[in-house]
Amino acid sequence: MKKLIYVLILAVVALAAKGQSGDAKTVLDRMSTTYKAMAGFEISFVQKNFSEAEVIARTAGSASVAKEKFVLRIEGQQIYCNGPVLWTYLVESQELTISNFEPEEGAINPANIYDIYKEGFTYEYKRQDNINGELVDVVELISTDEDADFTNIVMYIGQKDAYLKAWDLIDYDGAKTNFEVSAFKPDQAFDAKYFEFDEEANPVQHKEDLRNE
């Protein structure tokens, strides 16, 4: 009888694990579908760098995204990407670098964060949690690439709207960087030129074009 009970417990645990895996994919797919349905969106966020459990740095940033195009503003940098070309502008020194946009697998940018789980990661459902009064599903992505910048990405996805509320990036040393969304504007429309750096509107003291190298 004890042996039968033990076998039944193992079966229940196995089914629970299978259910969590299925839940993870459902949650991630719903998030991906939600963002892909938008023409564009704007996001403001707070980045926190941790040393063990202590916050050692805090930075505010923002991003505008339309499909594969994005503008990222953080720590005195403005990064523009219209798909094939990337402009990196340092505001204080007025330096501009232009390059081809050739992201590596597993590399994270504002235009792919909601789709990154589809290649180079396994994933599992962790738990239900609460962020600023909103219920979220917590899903952990585990990198399968030994050369990836991060081993794990923990996503906090809203149960009500499938929006990404926060995410943690964890590197090989266990150091964590947390991003929490402070404002989100869905269904935004942008002119195509919005994602290209405007040299007439921004002073440039030094420019380096790496596209032909």
XYZ file of C-alpha atoms in Angstrom:
213
model
C 0.000 0.000 0.000
C 2.827 2.404 0.912
C 4.513 1.642 -2.394
C 1.295 2.457 -4.284
C 0.940 5.793 -2.453
C 4.574 6.624 -3.258
C 4.011 5.880 -6.952
C 0.876 8.038 -6.989
C 2.777 10.938 -5.388
C 5.481 10.672 -8.059
C 2.825 10.670 -10.770
C 1.185 13.794 -9.352
C 4.551 15.577 -9.145
C 5.369 14.625 -12.734
C 1.996 15.903 -13.959
C 2.473 19.144 -12.034
C 5.881 19.672 -13.636
C 4.425 19.005 -17.068
C 1.611 21.455 -16.369
C 4.055 24.168 -15.373
C 6.019 23.745 -18.598
C 2.815 24.032 -20.610
C 1.752 27.092 -18.603
C 5.092 28.766 -19.308
C 4.662 28.445 -23.065
C 1.064 29.627 -22.881
C 2.069 32.716 -20.884
C 5.016 33.525 -23.186
C 3.046 32.969 -26.390
C 0.248 35.218 -25.154
C 2.770 37.947 -24.344
C 4.393 37.628 -27.773
C 1.045 37.755 -29.574
C -0.023 40.822 -27.581
C 3.070 42.842 -28.479
C 3.138 41.729 -32.115
C -0.430 42.950 -32.558
C 0.642 46.511 -31.728
C 1.842 48.961 -34.354
C 4.214 50.265 -31.707
C 4.586 51.085 -28.037
C 6.468 53.336 -25.620
C 7.944 52.238 -22.330
C 9.640 53.942 -19.397
C 11.596 51.808 -16.961
C 13.900 51.816 -13.967
C 17.071 49.718 -14.119
C 18.536 48.463 -10.833
C 21.891 46.721 -10.509
C 22.307 44.407 -7.545
C 25.284 43.150 -5.562
C 23.821 40.178 -3.715
C 20.579 41.661 -2.327
C 21.717 45.296 -2.298
C 20.908 47.830 -5.022
C 24.211 49.446 -6.017
C 23.013 51.516 -8.988
C 19.705 52.842 -10.246
C 19.050 54.352 -13.682
C 15.915 55.514 -15.505
C 15.434 54.913 -19.213
C 12.851 54.797 -21.965
C 12.265 53.101 -25.295
C 10.019 53.472 -28.324
C 9.406 50.356 -30.419
C 7.691 49.539 -33.706
C 8.207 45.914 -34.806
C 11.989 45.510 -35.356
C 12.690 49.250 -35.009
C 13.488 50.964 -31.723
C 14.889 54.016 -29.951
C 16.503 53.464 -26.550
C 17.471 56.309 -24.207
C 19.487 55.498 -21.096
C 22.527 56.793 -19.187
C 23.333 59.652 -21.554
C 23.017 57.441 -24.626
C 20.499 57.520 -27.423
C 20.386 54.389 -29.561
C 18.411 54.422 -32.803
C 17.680 51.382 -34.944
C 15.603 51.402 -38.130
C 16.141 47.689 -38.714
C 19.340 47.425 -40.766
C 21.244 50.396 -39.272
C 22.168 51.254 -35.679
C 23.101 54.764 -34.484
C 24.670 55.173 -31.024
C 24.850 58.767 -29.809
C 26.626 59.913 -26.636
C 24.839 63.086 -25.613
C 27.492 64.714 -23.429
C 30.457 64.179 -25.766
C 28.304 64.487 -28.907
C 29.854 61.367 -30.427
C 27.991 59.331 -33.027
C 28.751 55.778 -34.126
C 26.927 54.204 -37.061
C 26.995 50.456 -37.696
C 25.066 47.625 -39.285
C 22.589 46.120 -36.856
C 23.563 42.460 -36.610
C 22.355 41.154 -33.245
C 23.668 37.821 -32.047
C 21.332 35.047 -30.953
C 20.296 35.621 -27.356
C 21.170 39.317 -27.448
C 18.432 41.462 -25.919
C 17.057 44.707 -27.295
C 13.752 46.565 -26.822
C 12.321 45.117 -30.041
C 12.871 41.447 -29.224
C 12.490 41.091 -25.461
C 8.954 39.695 -25.862
C 10.094 37.135 -28.466
C 13.551 36.168 -27.204
C 12.339 32.950 -25.562
C 11.783 31.321 -28.961
C 15.475 30.669 -29.703
C 18.410 29.836 -27.453
C 16.403 29.307 -24.260
C 14.450 26.726 -22.349
C 11.826 28.006 -19.934
C 9.742 27.040 -16.947
C 6.844 28.464 -14.987
C 7.969 29.531 -11.505
C 5.058 31.048 -9.608
C 2.368 33.703 -9.394
C 3.461 37.025 -7.890
C 2.335 40.600 -7.387
C 3.927 43.785 -8.783
C 2.439 47.133 -7.757
C -0.900 45.508 -7.009
C -1.058 43.550 -10.291
C -0.971 39.765 -10.470
C 1.842 38.463 -12.671
C 3.051 35.085 -13.881
C 6.757 34.550 -13.289
C 8.552 32.607 -16.031
C 12.275 31.863 -16.047
C 14.248 31.533 -19.286
C 17.447 29.478 -19.135
C 20.036 30.110 -21.849
C 21.316 27.137 -23.852
C 24.227 29.189 -25.226
C 27.438 29.016 -23.193
C 28.583 32.331 -24.712
C 25.407 34.246 -23.907
C 25.697 37.432 -21.859
C 23.116 36.132 -19.393
C 22.380 32.647 -18.099
C 18.841 33.395 -16.941
C 16.071 35.866 -17.652
C 13.169 36.027 -15.206
C 10.034 37.601 -16.683
C 7.095 39.019 -14.747
C 4.113 39.007 -17.118
C 0.742 40.560 -16.298
C -2.070 38.044 -15.986
C -4.692 40.576 -17.056
C -3.041 42.208 -20.087
C -0.005 39.968 -20.910
C 2.299 42.998 -20.704
C 5.851 42.538 -19.478
C 5.910 44.321 -16.114
C 9.521 43.578 -15.133
C 12.429 41.299 -15.918
C 15.669 40.189 -14.259
C 18.898 39.494 -16.137
C 21.257 37.148 -14.294
C 24.834 36.644 -15.477
C 27.320 33.816 -14.961
C 28.517 35.267 -11.646
C 24.965 35.422 -10.350
C 24.827 39.223 -10.547
C 21.301 40.495 -11.184
C 20.067 43.486 -13.139
C 16.380 44.269 -12.727
C 14.213 46.303 -15.093
C 10.784 47.431 -13.892
C 8.298 49.209 -16.131
C 7.224 52.569 -14.707
C 4.986 53.641 -17.617
C 3.649 51.918 -20.720
C 1.795 53.295 -23.750
C 0.472 50.609 -26.111
C -0.685 51.000 -29.713
C 1.527 53.954 -30.625
C 2.161 55.070 -34.219
C 5.544 56.433 -35.332
C 6.860 58.003 -38.503
C 9.543 55.833 -40.142
C 12.121 58.605 -39.734
C 11.568 58.544 -35.983
C 13.935 55.570 -35.735
C 16.759 57.240 -37.646
C 19.229 59.597 -35.991
C 18.796 63.203 -37.135
C 22.205 64.879 -37.431
C 20.616 68.251 -38.151
C 18.677 68.187 -34.871
C 21.549 66.853 -32.740
C 25.051 68.357 -32.621
C 27.801 65.888 -33.580
C 31.443 66.617 -32.742
C 32.792 63.245 -33.826
C 31.274 60.637 -36.147
C 32.463 57.118 -36.909
C 30.782 55.070 -39.630
C 31.566 51.356 -39.314
C 29.139 50.059 -41.912
C 31.784 49.517 -44.611
C 34.396 47.941 -42.367
